[in-house]
mmCIF file of C-alpha atoms in Angstrom:
data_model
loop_
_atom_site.group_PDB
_atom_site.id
_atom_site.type_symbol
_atom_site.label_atom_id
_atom_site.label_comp_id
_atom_site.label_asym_id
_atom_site.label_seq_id
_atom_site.Cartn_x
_atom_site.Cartn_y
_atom_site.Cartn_z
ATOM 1 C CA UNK A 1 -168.303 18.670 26.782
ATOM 2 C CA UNK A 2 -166.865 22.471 26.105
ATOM 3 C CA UNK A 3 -163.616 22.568 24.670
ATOM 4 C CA UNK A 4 -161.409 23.682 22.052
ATOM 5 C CA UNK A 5 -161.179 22.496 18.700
ATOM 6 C CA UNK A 6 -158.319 22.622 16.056
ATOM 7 C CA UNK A 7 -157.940 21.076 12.587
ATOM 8 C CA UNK A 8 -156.392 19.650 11.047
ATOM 9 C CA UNK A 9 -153.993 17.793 13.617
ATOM 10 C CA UNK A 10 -151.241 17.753 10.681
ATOM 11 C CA UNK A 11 -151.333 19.846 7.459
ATOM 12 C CA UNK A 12 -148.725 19.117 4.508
ATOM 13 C CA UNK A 13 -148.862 22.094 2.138
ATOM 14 C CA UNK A 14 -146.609 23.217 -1.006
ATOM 15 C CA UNK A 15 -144.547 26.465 -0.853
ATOM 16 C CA UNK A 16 -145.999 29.420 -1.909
ATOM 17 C CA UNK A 17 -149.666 28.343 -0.478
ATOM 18 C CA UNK A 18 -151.791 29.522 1.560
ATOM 19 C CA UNK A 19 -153.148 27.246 3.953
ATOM 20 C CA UNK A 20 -155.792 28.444 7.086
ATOM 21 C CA UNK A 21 -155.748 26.571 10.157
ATOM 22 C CA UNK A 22 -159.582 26.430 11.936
ATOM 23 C CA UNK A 23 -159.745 27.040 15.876
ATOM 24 C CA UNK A 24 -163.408 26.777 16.953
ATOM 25 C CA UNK A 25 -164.634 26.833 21.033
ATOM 26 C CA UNK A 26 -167.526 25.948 22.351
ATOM 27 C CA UNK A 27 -166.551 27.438 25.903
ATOM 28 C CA UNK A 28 -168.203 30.920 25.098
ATOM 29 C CA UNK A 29 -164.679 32.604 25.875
ATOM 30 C CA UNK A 30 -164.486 36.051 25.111
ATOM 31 C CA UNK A 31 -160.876 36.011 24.288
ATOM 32 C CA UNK A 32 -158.846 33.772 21.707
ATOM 33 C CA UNK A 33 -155.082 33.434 20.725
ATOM 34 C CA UNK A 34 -152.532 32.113 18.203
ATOM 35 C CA UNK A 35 -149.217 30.909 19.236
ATOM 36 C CA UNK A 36 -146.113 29.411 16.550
ATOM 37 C CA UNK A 37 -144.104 26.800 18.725
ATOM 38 C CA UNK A 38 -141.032 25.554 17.078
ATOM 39 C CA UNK A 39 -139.146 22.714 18.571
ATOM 40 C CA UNK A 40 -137.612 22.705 21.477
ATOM 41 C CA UNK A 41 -138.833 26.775 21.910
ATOM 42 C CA UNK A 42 -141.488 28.065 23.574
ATOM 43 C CA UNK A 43 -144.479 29.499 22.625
ATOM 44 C CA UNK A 44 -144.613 33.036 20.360
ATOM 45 C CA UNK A 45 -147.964 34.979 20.042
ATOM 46 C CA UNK A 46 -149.343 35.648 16.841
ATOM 47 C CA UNK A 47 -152.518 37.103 16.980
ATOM 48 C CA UNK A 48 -155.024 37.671 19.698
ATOM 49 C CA UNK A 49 -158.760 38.902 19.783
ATOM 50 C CA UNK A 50 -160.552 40.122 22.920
ATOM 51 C CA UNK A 51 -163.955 40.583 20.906
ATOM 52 C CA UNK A 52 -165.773 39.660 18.006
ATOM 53 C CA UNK A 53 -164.376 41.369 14.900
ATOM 54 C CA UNK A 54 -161.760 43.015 16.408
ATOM 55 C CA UNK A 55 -157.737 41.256 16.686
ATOM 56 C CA UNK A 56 -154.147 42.847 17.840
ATOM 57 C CA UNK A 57 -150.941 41.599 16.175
ATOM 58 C CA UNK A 58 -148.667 39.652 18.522
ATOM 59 C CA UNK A 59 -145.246 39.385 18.720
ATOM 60 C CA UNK A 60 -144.983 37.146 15.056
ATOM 61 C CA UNK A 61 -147.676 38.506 13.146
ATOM 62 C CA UNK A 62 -145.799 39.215 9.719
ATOM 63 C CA UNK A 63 -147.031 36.495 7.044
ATOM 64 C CA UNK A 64 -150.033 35.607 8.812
ATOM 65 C CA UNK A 65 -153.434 36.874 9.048
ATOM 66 C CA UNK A 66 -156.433 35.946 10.796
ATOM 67 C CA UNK A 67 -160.093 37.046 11.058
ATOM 68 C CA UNK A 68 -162.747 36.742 14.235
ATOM 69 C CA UNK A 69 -166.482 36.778 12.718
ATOM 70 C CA UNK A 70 -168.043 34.756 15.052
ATOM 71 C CA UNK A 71 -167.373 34.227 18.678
ATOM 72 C CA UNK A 72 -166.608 30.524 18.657
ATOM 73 C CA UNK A 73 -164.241 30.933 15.468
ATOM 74 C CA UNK A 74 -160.786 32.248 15.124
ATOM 75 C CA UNK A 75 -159.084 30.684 11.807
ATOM 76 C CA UNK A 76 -155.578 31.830 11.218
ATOM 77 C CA UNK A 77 -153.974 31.906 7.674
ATOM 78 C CA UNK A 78 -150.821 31.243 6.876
ATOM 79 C CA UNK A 79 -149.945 33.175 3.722
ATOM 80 C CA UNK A 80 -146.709 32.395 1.011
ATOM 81 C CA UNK A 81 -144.856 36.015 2.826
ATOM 82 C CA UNK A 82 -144.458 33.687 5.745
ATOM 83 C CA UNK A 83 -141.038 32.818 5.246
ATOM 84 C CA UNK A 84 -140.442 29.510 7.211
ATOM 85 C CA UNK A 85 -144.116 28.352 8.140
ATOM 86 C CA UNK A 86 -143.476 25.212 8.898
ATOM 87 C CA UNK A 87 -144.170 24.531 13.550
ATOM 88 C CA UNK A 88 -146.802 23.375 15.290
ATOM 89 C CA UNK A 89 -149.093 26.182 15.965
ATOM 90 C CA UNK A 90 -151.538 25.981 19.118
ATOM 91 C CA UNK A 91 -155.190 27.861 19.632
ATOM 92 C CA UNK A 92 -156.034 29.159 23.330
ATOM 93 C CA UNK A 93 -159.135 30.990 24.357
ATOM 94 C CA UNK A 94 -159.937 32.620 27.620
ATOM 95 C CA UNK A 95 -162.662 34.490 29.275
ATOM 96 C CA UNK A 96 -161.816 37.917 31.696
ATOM 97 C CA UNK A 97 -163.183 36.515 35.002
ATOM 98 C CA UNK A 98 -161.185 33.401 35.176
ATOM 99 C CA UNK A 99 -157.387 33.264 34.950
ATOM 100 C CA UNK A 100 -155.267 30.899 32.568
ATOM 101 C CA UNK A 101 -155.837 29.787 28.654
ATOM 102 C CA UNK A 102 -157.414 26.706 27.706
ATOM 103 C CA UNK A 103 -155.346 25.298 24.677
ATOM 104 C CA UNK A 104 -156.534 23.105 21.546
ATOM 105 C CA UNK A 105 -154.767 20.332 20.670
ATOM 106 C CA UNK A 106 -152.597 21.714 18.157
ATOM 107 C CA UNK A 107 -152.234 21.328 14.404
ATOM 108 C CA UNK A 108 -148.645 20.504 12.764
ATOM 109 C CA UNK A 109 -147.704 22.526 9.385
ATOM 110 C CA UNK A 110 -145.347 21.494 7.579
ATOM 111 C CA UNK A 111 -144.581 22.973 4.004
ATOM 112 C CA UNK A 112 -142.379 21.467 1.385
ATOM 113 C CA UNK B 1 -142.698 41.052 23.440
ATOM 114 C CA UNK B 2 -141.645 40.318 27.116
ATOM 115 C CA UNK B 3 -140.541 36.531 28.804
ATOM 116 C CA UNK B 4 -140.253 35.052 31.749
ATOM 117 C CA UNK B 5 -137.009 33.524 32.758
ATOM 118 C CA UNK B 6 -137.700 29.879 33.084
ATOM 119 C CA UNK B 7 -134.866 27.749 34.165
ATOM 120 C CA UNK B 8 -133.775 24.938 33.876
ATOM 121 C CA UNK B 9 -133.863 25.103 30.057
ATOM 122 C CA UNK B 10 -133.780 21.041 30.281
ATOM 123 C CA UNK B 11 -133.426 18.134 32.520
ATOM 124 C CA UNK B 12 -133.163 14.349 32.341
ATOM 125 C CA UNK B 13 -133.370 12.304 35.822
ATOM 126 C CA UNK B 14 -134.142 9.023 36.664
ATOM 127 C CA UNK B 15 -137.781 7.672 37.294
ATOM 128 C CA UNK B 16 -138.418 7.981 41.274
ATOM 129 C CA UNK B 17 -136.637 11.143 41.954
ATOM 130 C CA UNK B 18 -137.641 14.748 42.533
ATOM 131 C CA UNK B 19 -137.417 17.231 40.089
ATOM 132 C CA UNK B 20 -137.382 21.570 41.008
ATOM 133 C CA UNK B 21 -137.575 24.138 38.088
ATOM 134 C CA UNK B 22 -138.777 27.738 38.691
ATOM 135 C CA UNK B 23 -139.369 31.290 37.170
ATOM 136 C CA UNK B 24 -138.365 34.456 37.539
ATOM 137 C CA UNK B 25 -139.340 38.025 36.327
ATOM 138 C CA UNK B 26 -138.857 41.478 35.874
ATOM 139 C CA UNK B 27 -142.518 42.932 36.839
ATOM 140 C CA UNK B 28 -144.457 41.674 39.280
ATOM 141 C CA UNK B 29 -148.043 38.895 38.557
ATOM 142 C CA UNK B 30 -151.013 39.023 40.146
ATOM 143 C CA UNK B 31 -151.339 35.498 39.206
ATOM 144 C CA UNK B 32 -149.364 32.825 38.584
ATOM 145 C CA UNK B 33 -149.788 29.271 36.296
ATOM 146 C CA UNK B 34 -148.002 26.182 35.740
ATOM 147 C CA UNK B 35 -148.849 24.303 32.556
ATOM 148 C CA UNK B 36 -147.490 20.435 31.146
ATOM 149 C CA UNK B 37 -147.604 20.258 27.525
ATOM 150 C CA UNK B 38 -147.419 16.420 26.188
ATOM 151 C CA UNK B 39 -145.429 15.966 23.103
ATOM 152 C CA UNK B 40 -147.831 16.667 20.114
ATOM 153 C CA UNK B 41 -150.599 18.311 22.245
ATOM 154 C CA UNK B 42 -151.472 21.533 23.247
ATOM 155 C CA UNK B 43 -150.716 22.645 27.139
ATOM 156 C CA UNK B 44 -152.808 21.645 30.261
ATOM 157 C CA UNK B 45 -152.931 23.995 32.937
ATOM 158 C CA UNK B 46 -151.474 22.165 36.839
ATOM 159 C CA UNK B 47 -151.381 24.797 38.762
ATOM 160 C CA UNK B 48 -152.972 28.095 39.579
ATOM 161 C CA UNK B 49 -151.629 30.269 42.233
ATOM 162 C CA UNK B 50 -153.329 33.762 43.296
ATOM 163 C CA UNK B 51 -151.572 34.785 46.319
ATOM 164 C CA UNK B 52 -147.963 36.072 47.059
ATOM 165 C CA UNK B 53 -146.245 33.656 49.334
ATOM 166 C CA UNK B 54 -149.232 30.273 48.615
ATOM 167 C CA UNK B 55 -147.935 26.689 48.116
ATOM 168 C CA UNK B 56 -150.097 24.719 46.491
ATOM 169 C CA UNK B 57 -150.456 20.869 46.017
ATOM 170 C CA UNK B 58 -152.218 18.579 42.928
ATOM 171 C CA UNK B 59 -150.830 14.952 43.881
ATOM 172 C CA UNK B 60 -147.099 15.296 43.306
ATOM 173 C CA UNK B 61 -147.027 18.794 41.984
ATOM 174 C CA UNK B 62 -146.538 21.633 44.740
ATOM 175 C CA UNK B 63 -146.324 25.078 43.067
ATOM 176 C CA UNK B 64 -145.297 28.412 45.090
ATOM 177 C CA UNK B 65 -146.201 31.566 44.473
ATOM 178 C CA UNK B 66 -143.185 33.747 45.169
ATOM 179 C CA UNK B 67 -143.534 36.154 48.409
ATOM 180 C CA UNK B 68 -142.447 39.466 45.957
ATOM 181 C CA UNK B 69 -144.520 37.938 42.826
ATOM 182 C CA UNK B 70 -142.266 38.033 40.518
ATOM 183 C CA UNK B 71 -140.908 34.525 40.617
ATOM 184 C CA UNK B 72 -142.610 31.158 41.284
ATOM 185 C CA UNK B 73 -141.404 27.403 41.625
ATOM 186 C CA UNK B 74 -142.619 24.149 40.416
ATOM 187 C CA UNK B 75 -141.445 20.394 41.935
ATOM 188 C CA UNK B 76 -142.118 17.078 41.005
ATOM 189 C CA UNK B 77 -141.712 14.255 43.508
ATOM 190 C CA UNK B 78 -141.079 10.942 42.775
ATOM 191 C CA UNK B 79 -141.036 11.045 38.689
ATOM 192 C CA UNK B 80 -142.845 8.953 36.836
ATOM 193 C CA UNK B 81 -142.071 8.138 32.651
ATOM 194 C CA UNK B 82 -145.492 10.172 32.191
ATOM 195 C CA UNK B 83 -143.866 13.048 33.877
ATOM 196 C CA UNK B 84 -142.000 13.518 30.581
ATOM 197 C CA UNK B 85 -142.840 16.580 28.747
ATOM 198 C CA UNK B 86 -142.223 20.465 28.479
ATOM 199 C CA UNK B 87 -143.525 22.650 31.555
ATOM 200 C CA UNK B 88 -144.389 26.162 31.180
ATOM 201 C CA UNK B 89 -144.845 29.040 34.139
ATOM 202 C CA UNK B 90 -147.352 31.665 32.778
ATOM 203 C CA UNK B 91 -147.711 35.385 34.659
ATOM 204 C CA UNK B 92 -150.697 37.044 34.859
ATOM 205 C CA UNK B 93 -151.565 40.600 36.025
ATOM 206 C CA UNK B 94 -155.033 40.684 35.931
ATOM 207 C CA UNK B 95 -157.761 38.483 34.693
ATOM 208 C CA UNK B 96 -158.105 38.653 31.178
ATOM 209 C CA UNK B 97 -154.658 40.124 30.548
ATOM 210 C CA UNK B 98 -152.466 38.196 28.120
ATOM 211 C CA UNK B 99 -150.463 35.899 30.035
ATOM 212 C CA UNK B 100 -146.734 36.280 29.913
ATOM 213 C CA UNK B 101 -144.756 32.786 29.045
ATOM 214 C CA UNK B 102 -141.847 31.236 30.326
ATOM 215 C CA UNK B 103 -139.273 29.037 27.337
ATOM 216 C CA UNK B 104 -140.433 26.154 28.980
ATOM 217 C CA UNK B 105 -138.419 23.244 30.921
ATOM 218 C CA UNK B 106 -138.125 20.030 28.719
ATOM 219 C CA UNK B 107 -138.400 16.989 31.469
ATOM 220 C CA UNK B 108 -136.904 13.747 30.116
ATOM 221 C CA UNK B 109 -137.395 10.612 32.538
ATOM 222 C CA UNK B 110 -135.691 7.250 32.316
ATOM 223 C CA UNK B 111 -136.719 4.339 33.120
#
């Protein structure tokens, strides 16, 4: 089945680390996305890519950084200039002829 | 970057009755989307709706599509505990534009 993959579900990392979060789809979207969720917020874009090796900065993008080699891959890193990493981030891909994101599951940072 | 006014914020109701929350915006959509998000997971889209003025049904969902696109509604009859979660309205332009996200509706049902 096609979908969209993120691990780890739940990440525990020191301050001052950086940690990268892996997003992989097997959909063969042309599009992928970041988004930071906090609780009880909504979601905030961090980076986007329409096309392999090429990404925008969202709304968020200060402290992160993220890279789009291959198609199917879209890792984000969270870098020690983030200054309160710790949310649940969330992966979405989509493709230009059909509306709406599909979403991964999510993975939950949280850094002590 | 820009939001959708998504109201309410929260709401807690009783299992077995209805529930209404909608969206409202600025600029017009093309295209709007309703999506459930289950605590811990990532959101799952309900609803699509491509025309100004469409109601659309998926079991007890009915979604409307706003008659001068810029706002839509979402209601839930007859709640169920698995109703509980956050709902999001999305905008869309085009296809393949970013979508444009509402703060999301927390829905807490008791029992």
């Amino acid at each position: 089945d096609g979908g969209i993959t993120q691990s780890p579900k739940y990440l525990f990392r020191k301050e001052g680390q950086n940690v990268t979060l892996s997003c992989e789809q097997n959909l063969n979207h042309d599009a992928m996305y970041w988004y930071r969720q906090d609780p009880g917020q909504g979601l905030r874009l961090i980076y986007y890519s329409q096309i392999v090796n090429d990404f925008q900065k969202g709304d968020i993008a200060e402290g992160y950084s993220v890279s789009r080699e291959k198609k199917e891959s879209f890792p984000l890193t969270v870098t020690s200039a983030q200054k309160n990493p710790t949310a649940f981030y969330l992966c979405a891909s989509s493709i230009n002829r059909i509306n709406g994101y599909t979403f991964g599951s999510g993975t939950r940072l949280t850094v002590v | 970057g820009q939001q959708l006014n998504q109201s309410p914020q929260s709401m807690f109701i009783q299992e077995g009755e209805d529930v209404s929350m909608n969206c409202t915006s600025s600029s017009i959509f093309n295209t709007w989307l309703w999506y459930k998000q289950d605590p811990g997971e990532g959101p799952v889209l309900l609803i699509a709706l491509y025309k100004a003025g469409e109601l659309t049904s998926n079991g007890r969902l009915t979604a409307q599509f706003g008659i001068t696109r810029k706002d839509s509604f979402l209601n839930i009859s007859a709640s169920i505990p698995s109703d509980v979660g956050i709902y999001f309205c999305a905008g869309q332009y085009t296809s393949g534009s970013r979508l444009t996200f509402g703060e999301g509706t927390q829905l807490t049902v008791n029992p």
